[in-house]
Coordinates of N, CA and C in Angstrom, one line a residue:
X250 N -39.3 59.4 107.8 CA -38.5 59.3 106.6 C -38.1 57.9 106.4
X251 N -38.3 57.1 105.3 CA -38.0 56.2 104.8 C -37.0 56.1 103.4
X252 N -36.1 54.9 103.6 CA -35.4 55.3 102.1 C -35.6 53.2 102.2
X253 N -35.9 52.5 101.1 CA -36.1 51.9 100.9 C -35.3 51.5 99.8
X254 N -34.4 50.6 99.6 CA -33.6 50.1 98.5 C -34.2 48.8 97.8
X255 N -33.2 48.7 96.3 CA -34.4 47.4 95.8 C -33.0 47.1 95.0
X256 N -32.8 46.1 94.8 CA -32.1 45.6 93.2 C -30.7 44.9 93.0
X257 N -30.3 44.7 94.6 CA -29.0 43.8 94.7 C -29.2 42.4 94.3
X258 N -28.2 42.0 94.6 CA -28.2 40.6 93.8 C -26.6 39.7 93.8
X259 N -26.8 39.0 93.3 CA -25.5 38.0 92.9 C -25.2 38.6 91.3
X260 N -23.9 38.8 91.4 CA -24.0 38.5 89.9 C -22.4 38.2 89.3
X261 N -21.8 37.8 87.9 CA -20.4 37.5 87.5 C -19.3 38.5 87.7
X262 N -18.1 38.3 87.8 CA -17.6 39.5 87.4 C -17.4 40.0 85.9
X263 N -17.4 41.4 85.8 CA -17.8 42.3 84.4 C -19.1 42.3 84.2
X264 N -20.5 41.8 85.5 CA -21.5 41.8 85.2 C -21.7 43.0 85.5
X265 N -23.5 43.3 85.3 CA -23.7 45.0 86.0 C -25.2 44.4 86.4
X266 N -25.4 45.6 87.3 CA -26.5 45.2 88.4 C -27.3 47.1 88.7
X267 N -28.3 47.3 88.6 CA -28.9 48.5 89.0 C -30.1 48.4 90.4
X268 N -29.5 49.2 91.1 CA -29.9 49.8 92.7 C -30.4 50.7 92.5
X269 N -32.4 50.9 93.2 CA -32.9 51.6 93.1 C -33.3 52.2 94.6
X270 N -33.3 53.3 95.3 CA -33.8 53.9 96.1 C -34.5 54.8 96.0
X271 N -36.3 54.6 97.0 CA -37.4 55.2 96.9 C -37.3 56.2 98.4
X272 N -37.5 57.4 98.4 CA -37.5 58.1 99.5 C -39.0 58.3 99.8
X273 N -39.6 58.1 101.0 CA -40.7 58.9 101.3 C -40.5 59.7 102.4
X274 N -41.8 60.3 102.7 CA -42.0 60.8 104.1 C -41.3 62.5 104.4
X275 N -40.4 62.5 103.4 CA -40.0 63.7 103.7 C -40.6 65.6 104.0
X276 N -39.9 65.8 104.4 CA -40.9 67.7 104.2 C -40.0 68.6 104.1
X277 N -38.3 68.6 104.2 CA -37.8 69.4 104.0 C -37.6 69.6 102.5
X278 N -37.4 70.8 102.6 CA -37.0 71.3 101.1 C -35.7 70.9 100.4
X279 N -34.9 70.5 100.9 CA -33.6 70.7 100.4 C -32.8 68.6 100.7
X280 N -32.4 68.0 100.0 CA -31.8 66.9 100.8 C -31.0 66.5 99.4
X281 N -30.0 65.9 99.7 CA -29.2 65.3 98.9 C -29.5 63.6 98.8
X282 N -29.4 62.8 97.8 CA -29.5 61.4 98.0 C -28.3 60.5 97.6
X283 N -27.5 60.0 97.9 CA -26.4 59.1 97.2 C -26.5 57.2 97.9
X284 N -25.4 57.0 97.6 CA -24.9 55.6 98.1 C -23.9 55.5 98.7
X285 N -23.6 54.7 99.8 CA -22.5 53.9 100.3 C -22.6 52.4 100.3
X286 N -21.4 52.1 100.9 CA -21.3 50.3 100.9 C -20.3 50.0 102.1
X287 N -20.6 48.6 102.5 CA -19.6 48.2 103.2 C -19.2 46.8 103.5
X288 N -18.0 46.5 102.8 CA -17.4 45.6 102.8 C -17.5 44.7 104.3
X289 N -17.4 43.3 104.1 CA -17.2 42.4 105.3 C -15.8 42.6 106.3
X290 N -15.6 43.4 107.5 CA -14.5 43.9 107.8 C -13.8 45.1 107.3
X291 N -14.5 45.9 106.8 CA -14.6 46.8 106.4 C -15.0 48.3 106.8
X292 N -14.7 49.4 107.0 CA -15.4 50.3 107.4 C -16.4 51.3 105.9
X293 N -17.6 51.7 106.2 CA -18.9 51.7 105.2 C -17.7 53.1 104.4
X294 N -18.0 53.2 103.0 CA -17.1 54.2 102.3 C -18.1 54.7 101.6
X295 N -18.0 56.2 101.1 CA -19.3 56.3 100.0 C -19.1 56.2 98.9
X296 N -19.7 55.9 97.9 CA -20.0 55.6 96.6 C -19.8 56.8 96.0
X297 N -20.9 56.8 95.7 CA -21.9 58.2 94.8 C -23.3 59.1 95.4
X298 N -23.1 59.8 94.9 CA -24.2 61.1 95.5 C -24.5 62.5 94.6
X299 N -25.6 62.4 94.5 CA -25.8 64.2 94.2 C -25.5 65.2 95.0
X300 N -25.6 66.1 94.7 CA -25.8 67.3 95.2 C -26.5 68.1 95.1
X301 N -26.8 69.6 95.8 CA -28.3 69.3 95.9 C -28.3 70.4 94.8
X302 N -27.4 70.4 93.8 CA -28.0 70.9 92.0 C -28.1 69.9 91.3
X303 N -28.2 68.6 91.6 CA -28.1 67.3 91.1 C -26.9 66.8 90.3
X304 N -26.3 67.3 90.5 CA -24.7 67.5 89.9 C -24.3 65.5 90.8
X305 N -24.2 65.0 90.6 CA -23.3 63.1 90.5 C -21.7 63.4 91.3
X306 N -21.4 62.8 91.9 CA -20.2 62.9 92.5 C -19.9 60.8 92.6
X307 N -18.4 60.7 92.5 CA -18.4 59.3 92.1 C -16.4 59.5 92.7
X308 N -17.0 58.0 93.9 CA -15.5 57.9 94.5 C -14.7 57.1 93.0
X309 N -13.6 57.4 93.3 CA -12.6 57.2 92.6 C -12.8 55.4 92.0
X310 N -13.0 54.8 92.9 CA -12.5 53.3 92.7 C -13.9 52.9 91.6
X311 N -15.1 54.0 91.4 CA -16.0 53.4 90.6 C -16.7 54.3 89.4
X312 N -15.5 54.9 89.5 CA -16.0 56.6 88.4 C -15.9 55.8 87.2
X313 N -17.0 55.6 86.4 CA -16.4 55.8 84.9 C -17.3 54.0 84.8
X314 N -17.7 53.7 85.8 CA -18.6 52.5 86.0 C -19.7 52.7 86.6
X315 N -19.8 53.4 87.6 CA -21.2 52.9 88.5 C -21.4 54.9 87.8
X316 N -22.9 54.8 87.6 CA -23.8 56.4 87.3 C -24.6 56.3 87.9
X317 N -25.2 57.0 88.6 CA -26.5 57.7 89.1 C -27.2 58.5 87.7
X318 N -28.7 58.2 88.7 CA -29.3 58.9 87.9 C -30.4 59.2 89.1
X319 N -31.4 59.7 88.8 CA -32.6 60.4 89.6 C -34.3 60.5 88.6
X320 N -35.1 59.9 89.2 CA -36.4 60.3 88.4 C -36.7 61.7 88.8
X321 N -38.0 62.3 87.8 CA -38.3 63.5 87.8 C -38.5 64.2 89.0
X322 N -39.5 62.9 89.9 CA -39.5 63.7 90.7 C -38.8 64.0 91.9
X323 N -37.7 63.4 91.8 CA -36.6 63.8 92.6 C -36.8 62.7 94.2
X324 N -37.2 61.6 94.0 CA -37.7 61.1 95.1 C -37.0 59.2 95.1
X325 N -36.5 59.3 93.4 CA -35.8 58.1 93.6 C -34.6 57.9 92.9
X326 N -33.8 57.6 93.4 CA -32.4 57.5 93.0 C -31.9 56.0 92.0
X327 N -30.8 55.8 91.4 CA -30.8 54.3 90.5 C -29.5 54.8 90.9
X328 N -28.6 53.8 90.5 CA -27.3 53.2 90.7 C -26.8 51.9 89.7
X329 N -26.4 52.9 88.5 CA -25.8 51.4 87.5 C -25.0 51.1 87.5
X330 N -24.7 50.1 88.0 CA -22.9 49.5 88.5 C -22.7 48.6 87.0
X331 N -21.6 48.6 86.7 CA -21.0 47.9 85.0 C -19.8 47.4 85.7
X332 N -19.3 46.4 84.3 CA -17.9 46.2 85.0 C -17.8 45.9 86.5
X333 N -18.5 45.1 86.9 CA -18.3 45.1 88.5 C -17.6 44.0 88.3
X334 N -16.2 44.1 89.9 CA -15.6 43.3 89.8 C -16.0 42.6 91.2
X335 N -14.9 41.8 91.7 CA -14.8 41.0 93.4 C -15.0 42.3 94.4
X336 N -14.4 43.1 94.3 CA -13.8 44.3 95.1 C -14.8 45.1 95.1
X337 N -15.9 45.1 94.4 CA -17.5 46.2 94.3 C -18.4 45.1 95.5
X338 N -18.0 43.5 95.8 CA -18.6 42.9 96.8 C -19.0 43.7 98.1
X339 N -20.5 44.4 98.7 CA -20.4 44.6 99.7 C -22.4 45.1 99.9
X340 N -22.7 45.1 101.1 CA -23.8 45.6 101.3 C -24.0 47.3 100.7
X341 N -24.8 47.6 100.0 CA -25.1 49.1 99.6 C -26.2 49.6 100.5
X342 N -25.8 50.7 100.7 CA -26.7 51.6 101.7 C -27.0 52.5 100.8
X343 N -28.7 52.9 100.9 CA -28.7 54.2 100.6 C -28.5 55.4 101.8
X344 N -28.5 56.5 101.1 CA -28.7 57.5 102.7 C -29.2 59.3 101.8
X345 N -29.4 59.8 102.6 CA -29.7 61.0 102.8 C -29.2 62.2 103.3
X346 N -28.8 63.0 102.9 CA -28.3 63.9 103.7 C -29.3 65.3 103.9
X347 N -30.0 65.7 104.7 CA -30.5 66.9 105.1 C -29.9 68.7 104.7
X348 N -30.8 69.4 104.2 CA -29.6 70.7 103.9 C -28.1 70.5 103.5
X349 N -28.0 69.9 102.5 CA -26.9 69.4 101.7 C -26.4 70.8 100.5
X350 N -25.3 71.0 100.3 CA -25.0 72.0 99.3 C -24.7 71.3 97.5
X351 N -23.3 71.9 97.8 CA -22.4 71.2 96.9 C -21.6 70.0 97.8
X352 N -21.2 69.4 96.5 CA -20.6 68.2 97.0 C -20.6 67.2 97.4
X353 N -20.0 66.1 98.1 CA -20.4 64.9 98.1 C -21.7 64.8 99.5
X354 N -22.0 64.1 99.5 CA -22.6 63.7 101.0 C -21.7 63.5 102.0
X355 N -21.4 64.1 103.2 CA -20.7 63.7 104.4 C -21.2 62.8 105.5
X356 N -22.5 63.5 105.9 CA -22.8 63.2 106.9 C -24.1 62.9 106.7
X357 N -24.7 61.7 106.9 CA -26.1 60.8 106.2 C -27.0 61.6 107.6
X358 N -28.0 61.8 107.0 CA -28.9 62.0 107.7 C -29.8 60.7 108.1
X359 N -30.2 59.8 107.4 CA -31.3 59.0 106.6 C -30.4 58.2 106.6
X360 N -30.8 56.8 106.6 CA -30.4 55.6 106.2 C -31.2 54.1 105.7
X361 N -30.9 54.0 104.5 CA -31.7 52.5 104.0 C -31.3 51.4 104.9
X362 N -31.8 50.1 104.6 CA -31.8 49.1 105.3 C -30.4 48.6 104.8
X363 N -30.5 48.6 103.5 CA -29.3 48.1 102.8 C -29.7 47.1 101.8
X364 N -29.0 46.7 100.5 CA -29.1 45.9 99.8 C -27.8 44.9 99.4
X365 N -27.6 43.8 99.5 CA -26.4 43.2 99.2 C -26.0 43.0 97.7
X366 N -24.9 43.3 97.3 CA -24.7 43.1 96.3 C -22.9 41.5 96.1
X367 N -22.8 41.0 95.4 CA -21.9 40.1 95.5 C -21.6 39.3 93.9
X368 N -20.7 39.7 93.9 CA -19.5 39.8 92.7 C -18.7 38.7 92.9
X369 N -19.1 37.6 91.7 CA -17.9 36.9 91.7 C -17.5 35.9 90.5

């Protein structure tokens, strides 16, 4: 299983930036896909994530800024950050969660490499 991320960057603040994660390799039927990040001295927090009705779930500090979305075939995930400020500064992870329900992602199954993003 691979999750492969693409799309970080430098960018201003109030700029916006879109994060793309490609999944392969999988066979189970059922997986959730979202984001986390993690700040320099920081412990990694999550972002955003589907569920596995594709229903978007969005931590508090980026609801109403950062959307998910999903292509058809359910195999790659986007992440449009707007409005980013200093405080969105951090490496983004994608991840995976295996037999996922409702609700956010807890417990990653899968892990991207990561993509840096930095706001300033």
């Amino acid at each position: 299983v691979q999750l492969v991320e693409s799309g970080g960057g430098s960018v201003l603040v109030g700029g916006s930036l879109r994060l793309s994660c490609a999944a392969s390799g999988y066979t189970y039927s059922s997986y959730c896909m979202g984001w986390f990040r993690q700040a320099p001295e920081s412990e990694r927090e999550w972002v955003a994530s589907f569920d596995n009705f594709r229903n978007a779930e969005y931590a508090e500090s980026v609801r109403g800024r950062f959307s998910l979305s999903i292509n058809k075939a359910g195999h790659t995930i986007y992440l449009q950050m707007n409005s980013l400020t200093a405080e969105d500064t951090a490496m983004y992870y994608c991840a995976a969660e295996v037999g996922c329900g409702r609700g956010r992602i807890v417990s990653p199954d899968y892990w991207g490499q990561g993509t840096q993003v930095t706001v300033s």
